Amino acid sequence: MKLILVRHGESEANIAHVINDDPIRVVPLTERGVRQAAMTAELLREVPFTHAYTSEFTRAQETARILLRDHGLEVMYLDERLNERRSGMDGQHVEVFNDYVRADPLGIKPPKGESFLEQMERLREFMDEIAGRHPDGVVLAVSHENPILAAQALTMDDPEEIIHFHLTNCAVVELSWPPV
């Protein structure tokens, strides 16, 4: 299966540098985020997506709708495994989380959250399942920076290689799953 992972467009939380890891709290795309998604849609216009998945977050769903406008897919599946990394710090400044995990970015688990390693296993479960469903598919998955980095880490020998990477809004990452 070919998996095309796209980070959502710029959101209001991105501008405010505030954590939004609760999908119930609606945080939409900014006007810039809508433009980013439209530009990415143009880049992906010729990709023959067979299926589309998105996280439960508004900003990811908005991005996915823009990306899929010209693809004729009738259904976009919501999957909580594509959700943002759970920190238990919704509404706080992102530096609060960064400071908390800095000593061990792979293993530290906030009290009401998950570690990066746990997030990797959540993404492995998602990718294994959809690869089983769509072994020859070209699957779009719209998600968030941390889950996409976790998915990439699953293709590397050492997940620490990716933990400090940064993905811009609407960044596109292509993976083959299972890894060849």
XYZ file of N, CA and C in Angstrom:
540
model
N 0.848 -1.178 0.000
C 0.000 0.000 0.000
C 0.891 1.238 0.000
N 0.476 2.204 -0.792
C 1.148 3.506 -0.756
C 0.310 4.402 0.142
N 0.958 5.018 1.116
C 0.279 5.893 2.068
C 0.821 7.300 1.894
N -0.077 8.229 1.579
C 0.282 9.643 1.462
C -0.266 10.339 2.704
N 0.630 10.725 3.583
C 0.256 11.424 4.816
C 0.423 12.925 4.588
N -0.593 13.689 4.975
C -0.539 15.142 4.840
C -0.867 15.761 6.181
N 0.000 16.685 6.600
C -0.312 17.447 7.809
C -1.372 18.486 7.445
N -2.291 18.733 8.339
C -3.343 19.723 8.115
C -2.752 21.106 7.838
N -3.570 21.969 7.250
C -3.162 23.352 7.025
C -3.082 24.121 8.336
N -2.530 25.309 8.239
C -2.365 26.149 9.432
C -3.704 26.347 10.127
N -3.687 26.175 11.454
C -4.903 26.340 12.257
C -4.736 27.515 13.215
N -5.840 27.897 13.807
C -5.804 28.967 14.802
C -4.915 28.593 15.988
N -4.877 27.316 16.348
C -4.002 26.868 17.447
C -2.536 26.990 17.058
N -2.201 26.734 15.777
C -0.822 26.901 15.327
C -0.361 28.341 15.520
N -1.206 29.288 15.147
C -0.845 30.705 15.275
C -0.655 31.092 16.737
N -1.505 30.577 17.603
C -1.445 30.914 19.027
C -0.398 30.089 19.783
N 0.198 29.074 19.116
C 1.165 28.169 19.760
C 0.543 27.480 20.977
N -0.703 27.047 20.791
C -1.464 26.416 21.854
C -1.765 24.970 21.472
N -1.696 24.081 22.437
C -1.979 22.667 22.219
C -3.482 22.480 22.018
N -3.819 21.686 21.011
C -5.196 21.239 20.831
C -5.130 19.743 20.576
N -5.261 18.966 21.637
C -5.259 17.507 21.486
C -6.592 16.904 21.919
N -7.609 17.741 21.958
C -8.964 17.292 22.264
C -9.832 17.545 21.036
N -10.229 16.477 20.315
C -10.975 16.680 19.078
C -12.351 17.320 19.270
N -12.840 17.349 20.490
C -14.139 17.979 20.749
C -14.029 19.500 20.649
N -12.852 20.032 20.990
C -12.649 21.487 20.901
C -12.365 21.839 19.445
N -13.253 22.596 18.854
C -13.159 22.932 17.429
C -12.121 24.031 17.226
N -11.113 23.695 16.436
C -10.079 24.660 16.051
C -9.951 24.584 14.532
N -10.504 25.578 13.842
C -10.517 25.527 12.376
C -9.210 25.996 11.741
N -9.153 25.804 10.432
C -8.054 26.339 9.646
C -8.161 27.858 9.588
N -7.011 28.503 9.438
C -6.988 29.937 9.148
C -7.180 30.109 7.641
N -7.330 31.343 7.196
C -7.409 31.596 5.751
C -6.132 31.092 5.068
N -5.010 31.314 5.714
C -3.729 30.820 5.172
C -3.742 29.294 5.088
N -4.299 28.635 6.101
C -4.393 27.180 6.108
C -5.236 26.649 4.959
N -6.313 27.361 4.646
C -7.160 26.982 3.508
C -6.359 27.114 2.215
N -5.592 28.208 2.078
C -4.755 28.395 0.879
C -3.680 27.307 0.786
N -3.059 26.955 1.922
C -2.049 25.891 1.926
C -2.657 24.574 1.439
N -3.841 24.266 1.942
C -4.500 23.022 1.536
C -4.828 23.046 0.044
N -5.259 24.187 -0.467
C -5.577 24.302 -1.890
C -4.313 24.111 -2.741
N -3.187 24.664 -2.302
C -1.929 24.479 -3.040
C -1.485 23.020 -3.007
N -1.654 22.381 -1.866
C -1.290 20.970 -1.752
C -2.223 20.112 -2.594
N -3.496 20.479 -2.644
C -4.456 19.758 -3.490
C -3.999 19.804 -4.945
N -3.501 20.945 -5.365
C -3.015 21.078 -6.740
C -1.802 20.161 -6.965
N -0.912 20.085 -5.989
C 0.269 19.201 -6.099
C -0.136 17.729 -6.180
N -1.215 17.378 -5.494
C -1.659 15.977 -5.420
C -2.784 15.663 -6.406
N -3.094 16.598 -7.282
C -4.240 16.460 -8.181
C -4.198 15.180 -9.016
N -3.024 14.754 -9.432
C -2.907 13.581 -10.303
C -2.723 12.267 -9.533
N -2.632 12.337 -8.210
C -2.452 11.118 -7.416
C -3.779 10.350 -7.400
N -3.758 9.075 -7.779
C -5.007 8.294 -7.869
C -5.428 7.699 -6.520
N -5.863 8.560 -5.601
C -6.270 8.071 -4.287
C -7.414 7.069 -4.429
N -7.290 5.969 -3.693
C -8.359 4.972 -3.682
C -9.216 5.079 -2.420
N -8.618 5.601 -1.355
C -9.313 5.733 -0.069
C -8.742 6.943 0.662
N -9.527 7.490 1.590
C -9.076 8.646 2.363
C -9.491 8.497 3.815
N -8.549 8.826 4.687
C -8.769 8.780 6.133
C -8.325 10.117 6.707
N -8.931 10.490 7.814
C -8.543 11.713 8.496
C -8.747 11.540 9.993
N -8.062 12.389 10.746
C -8.261 12.371 12.193
C -9.630 12.946 12.517
N -9.981 12.933 13.773
C -11.273 13.451 14.225
C -11.275 14.972 14.396
N -10.140 15.607 14.168
C -10.018 17.046 14.403
C -10.543 17.843 13.211
N -11.233 18.935 13.500
C -11.820 19.790 12.476
C -10.784 20.218 11.444
N -9.621 20.658 11.885
C -8.613 21.177 10.956
C -8.147 20.114 9.968
N -8.066 18.867 10.400
C -7.674 17.783 9.494
C -8.796 17.471 8.514
N -10.023 17.462 8.996
C -11.165 17.179 8.118
C -11.345 18.281 7.069
N -11.174 19.539 7.478
C -11.252 20.646 6.520
C -10.183 20.491 5.437
N -8.970 20.157 5.857
C -7.871 19.971 4.908
C -8.183 18.822 3.962
N -8.656 17.711 4.491
C -8.960 16.542 3.657
C -10.033 16.870 2.619
N -11.063 17.594 3.015
C -12.117 17.957 2.055
C -11.549 18.773 0.893
N -10.645 19.699 1.209
C -10.028 20.517 0.161
C -9.152 19.637 -0.733
N -8.370 18.741 -0.130
C -7.486 17.870 -0.906
C -8.259 16.944 -1.836
N -9.452 16.553 -1.424
C -10.219 15.547 -2.175
C -11.227 16.137 -3.163
N -11.322 17.445 -3.248
C -12.340 18.081 -4.101
C -12.393 17.493 -5.505
N -11.254 17.251 -6.104
C -11.211 16.801 -7.499
C -10.923 15.316 -7.646
N -11.054 14.554 -6.578
C -10.706 13.134 -6.641
C -11.902 12.203 -6.744
N -13.097 12.701 -6.553
C -14.285 11.882 -6.733
C -14.485 10.794 -5.690
N -13.777 10.870 -4.574
C -14.006 9.895 -3.507
C -15.278 10.275 -2.764
N -16.154 9.315 -2.616
C -17.443 9.567 -1.974
C -17.340 9.619 -0.457
N -16.385 8.869 0.109
C -16.331 8.707 1.559
C -14.934 9.032 2.071
N -14.908 9.737 3.182
C -13.678 10.017 3.912
C -13.887 9.420 5.302
N -13.022 8.513 5.701
C -13.184 7.817 6.977
C -12.481 8.558 8.099
N -13.162 8.721 9.227
C -12.542 9.279 10.429
C -11.899 8.142 11.199
N -10.681 8.368 11.670
C -10.005 7.340 12.454
C -9.232 8.014 13.585
N -9.614 7.692 14.815
C -8.995 8.336 15.982
C -7.511 8.027 16.106
N -7.045 6.970 15.461
C -5.619 6.646 15.529
C -4.770 7.668 14.783
N -5.399 8.483 13.944
C -4.694 9.569 13.258
C -4.730 10.873 14.055
N -5.383 10.841 15.215
C -5.495 12.045 16.035
C -4.127 12.526 16.507
N -4.126 13.789 16.931
C -2.922 14.399 17.491
C -2.441 13.595 18.693
N -1.150 13.681 18.975
C -0.600 13.006 20.154
C -1.324 13.499 21.398
N -1.747 12.567 22.225
C -2.441 12.911 23.469
C -1.427 13.401 24.505
N -1.629 14.622 24.961
C -0.727 15.186 25.967
C -1.440 15.419 27.291
N -2.762 15.563 27.257
C -3.492 15.939 28.463
C -3.279 17.401 28.815
N -2.748 18.179 27.867
C -2.416 19.579 28.127
C -3.177 20.517 27.191
N -4.352 20.107 26.748
C -5.128 20.905 25.807
C -5.295 22.327 26.320
N -5.054 23.298 25.438
C -5.213 24.709 25.786
C -3.962 25.369 26.319
N -2.943 24.591 26.667
C -1.707 25.162 27.182
C -0.752 25.494 26.033
N 0.233 26.333 26.316
C 1.231 26.699 25.318
C 2.062 25.463 24.969
N 2.433 25.330 23.706
C 3.171 24.138 23.260
C 4.496 23.959 23.998
N 5.089 25.044 24.474
C 6.359 24.923 25.190
C 6.203 24.185 26.523
N 5.024 24.209 27.105
C 4.788 23.456 28.342
C 5.006 21.967 28.062
N 4.436 21.491 26.955
C 4.612 20.094 26.561
C 6.071 19.822 26.176
N 6.644 20.689 25.356
C 8.029 20.485 24.919
C 8.987 20.411 26.094
N 8.814 21.302 27.074
C 9.661 21.274 28.266
C 9.472 19.966 29.039
N 8.235 19.485 29.093
C 7.929 18.268 29.847
C 8.626 17.045 29.263
N 8.655 16.925 27.940
C 9.208 15.715 27.304
C 10.669 15.854 26.890
N 11.253 17.014 27.060
C 12.604 17.281 26.565
C 13.629 16.251 27.039
N 13.573 15.792 28.274
C 14.579 14.861 28.813
C 14.565 13.504 28.115
N 13.406 13.065 27.672
C 13.271 11.769 26.984
C 12.098 11.859 26.009
N 12.328 12.472 24.831
C 11.210 12.718 23.923
C 10.518 11.465 23.402
N 11.177 10.334 23.433
C 10.546 9.098 22.983
C 9.705 8.439 24.062
N 10.197 8.436 25.291
C 9.586 7.627 26.330
C 8.731 8.336 27.357
N 8.952 9.638 27.543
C 8.179 10.339 28.579
C 6.710 10.402 28.188
N 5.893 10.079 29.158
C 4.440 10.057 28.967
C 3.818 11.023 29.971
N 3.197 12.114 29.491
C 2.503 13.002 30.422
C 1.416 12.221 31.171
N 1.069 12.647 32.384
C 0.094 11.901 33.194
C -1.211 11.563 32.476
N -1.717 12.459 31.649
C -2.973 12.192 30.939
C -2.735 12.038 29.447
N -1.509 11.640 29.086
C -1.171 11.565 27.678
C -0.533 10.247 27.292
N 0.216 10.290 26.201
C 0.900 9.108 25.701
C 2.318 9.485 25.317
N 3.194 8.505 25.336
C 4.568 8.732 24.908
C 4.637 8.664 23.388
N 5.751 9.135 22.830
C 5.957 9.029 21.396
C 5.970 7.563 20.977
N 6.574 6.711 21.791
C 6.616 5.273 21.481
C 5.214 4.673 21.454
N 4.356 5.090 22.379
C 2.964 4.618 22.368
C 2.227 5.133 21.130
N 2.508 6.366 20.771
C 1.895 6.928 19.569
C 2.351 6.145 18.336
N 3.618 5.748 18.294
C 4.109 4.936 17.177
C 3.313 3.640 17.058
N 3.025 3.003 18.171
C 2.257 1.751 18.133
C 0.827 1.983 17.661
N 0.266 3.126 18.037
C -1.076 3.487 17.561
C -1.070 3.630 16.039
N -0.027 4.257 15.500
C 0.070 4.424 14.047
C 0.373 3.103 13.360
N 1.178 2.259 13.992
C 1.457 0.937 13.408
C 0.146 0.147 13.261
N -0.678 0.179 14.283
C -1.967 -0.518 14.236
C -2.826 0.011 13.090
N -2.875 1.333 12.943
C -3.643 1.942 11.855
C -3.108 1.491 10.499
N -1.801 1.605 10.305
C -1.208 1.294 9.000
C -1.317 -0.190 8.678
N -1.132 -1.051 9.678
C -1.308 -2.492 9.440
C -2.740 -2.798 8.994
N -3.699 -2.181 9.677
C -5.101 -2.444 9.355
C -5.475 -1.955 7.960
N -5.084 -0.729 7.618
C -5.488 -0.240 6.298
C -4.690 -0.907 5.176
N -3.463 -1.337 5.454
C -2.711 -2.086 4.439
C -3.379 -3.434 4.191
N -3.954 -4.021 5.241
C -4.703 -5.262 5.074
C -5.978 -5.055 4.285
N -6.631 -3.918 4.493
C -7.870 -3.601 3.767
C -7.620 -3.196 2.310
N -6.531 -2.462 2.113
C -6.254 -1.858 0.796
C -4.813 -2.152 0.364
N -4.439 -3.423 0.207
C -3.031 -3.750 -0.057
C -2.458 -3.090 -1.313
N -3.284 -2.841 -2.307
C -2.816 -2.200 -3.538
C -3.294 -0.756 -3.645
N -3.786 -0.222 -2.536
C -4.374 1.107 -2.552
C -3.357 2.224 -2.520
N -3.848 3.398 -2.886
C -3.121 4.655 -2.712
C -3.981 5.449 -1.732
N -3.559 5.468 -0.488
C -4.392 5.959 0.604
C -3.916 7.330 1.076
N -4.844 8.273 1.138
C -4.583 9.583 1.723
C -4.934 9.518 3.199
N -4.049 10.028 4.055
C -4.338 10.139 5.489
C -3.956 11.553 5.929
N -4.927 12.330 6.357
C -4.675 13.688 6.818
C -4.628 13.653 8.337
N -3.513 14.139 8.870
C -3.267 13.993 10.296
C -2.537 15.228 10.814
N -1.642 15.013 11.749
C -0.970 16.066 12.493
C 0.528 15.772 12.522
N 1.296 16.752 12.914
C 2.757 16.610 12.875
C 3.253 15.386 13.647
N 2.861 15.253 14.907
C 3.374 14.148 15.727
C 2.999 12.770 15.203
N 1.752 12.514 14.834
C 1.433 11.189 14.291
C 2.159 10.887 12.982
N 2.344 11.892 12.147
C 3.061 11.655 10.895
C 4.522 11.325 11.183
N 5.130 12.036 12.115
C 6.508 11.713 12.504
C 6.579 10.306 13.102
N 5.572 9.928 13.874
C 5.534 8.578 14.448
C 5.440 7.525 13.350
N 4.640 7.791 12.320
C 4.537 6.862 11.189
C 5.876 6.749 10.476
N 6.542 7.879 10.256
C 7.860 7.846 9.624
C 8.858 7.073 10.478
N 8.786 7.257 11.787
C 9.717 6.576 12.696
C 9.606 5.061 12.571
N 8.418 4.581 12.242
C 8.217 3.144 12.088
C 8.984 2.566 10.904
N 9.437 3.404 10.011
C 10.191 2.944 8.846
C 11.697 3.081 9.046
N 12.114 3.522 10.219
C 13.534 3.774 10.496
C 14.062 2.790 11.526
N 15.363 2.597 11.503
C 15.992 1.727 12.495
C 15.975 2.355 13.880
N 16.138 3.672 13.936
C 16.189 4.378 15.218
C 15.180 5.518 15.200
N 14.073 5.386 15.953
C 13.048 6.444 15.944
C 13.569 7.795 16.415
N 14.666 7.789 17.149
C 15.217 9.058 17.633
C 15.693 9.937 16.477
N 15.932 9.317 15.303
C 16.358 10.083 14.135
C 15.312 11.108 13.721
N 14.057 10.852 14.007
C 12.970 11.698 13.494
C 12.332 12.586 14.559
N 12.552 12.293 15.811
C 11.804 12.935 16.894
C 11.926 14.461 16.907
N 13.018 14.995 16.411
C 13.202 16.452 16.444
C 12.921 17.119 15.100
N 12.415 16.365 14.131
C 12.050 16.937 12.839
C 10.838 17.835 13.012
N 10.659 18.711 12.066
C 9.481 19.575 12.048
C 8.831 19.452 10.680
N 7.535 19.273 10.659
C 6.771 19.244 9.416
C 5.975 20.532 9.303
N 6.101 21.198 8.188
C 5.317 22.407 7.968
C 3.858 22.022 7.737
N 2.986 22.980 7.882
C 1.572 22.732 7.595
C 1.424 22.338 6.132
N 0.627 21.310 5.908
C 0.358 20.719 4.589
C 1.577 20.017 3.991
N 2.555 19.673 4.825
C 3.675 18.855 4.347
C 3.135 17.501 3.918
N 3.746 16.921 2.889
C 3.330 15.627 2.344
C 4.453 14.623 2.588
N 4.090 13.479 3.161
C 5.033 12.389 3.405
C 4.466 11.142 2.757
N 5.268 10.500 1.920
C 4.837 9.284 1.241
C 5.576 8.078 1.831
N 4.802 7.065 2.213
C 5.376 5.839 2.769
C 4.793 4.629 2.042
N 5.581 3.575 1.989
C 5.059 2.280 1.580
C 4.880 1.463 2.839
N 3.739 0.806 2.950
C 3.484 -0.011 4.146
C 2.859 -1.331 3.724
N 3.357 -2.432 4.218
C 4.516 -2.518 5.112
C 5.792 -2.118 4.387
N 6.805 -1.687 5.184
C 8.056 -1.208 4.565
C 8.680 -2.314 3.705
N 9.264 -1.893 2.617
C 9.907 -2.841 1.702
C 11.364 -3.005 2.105
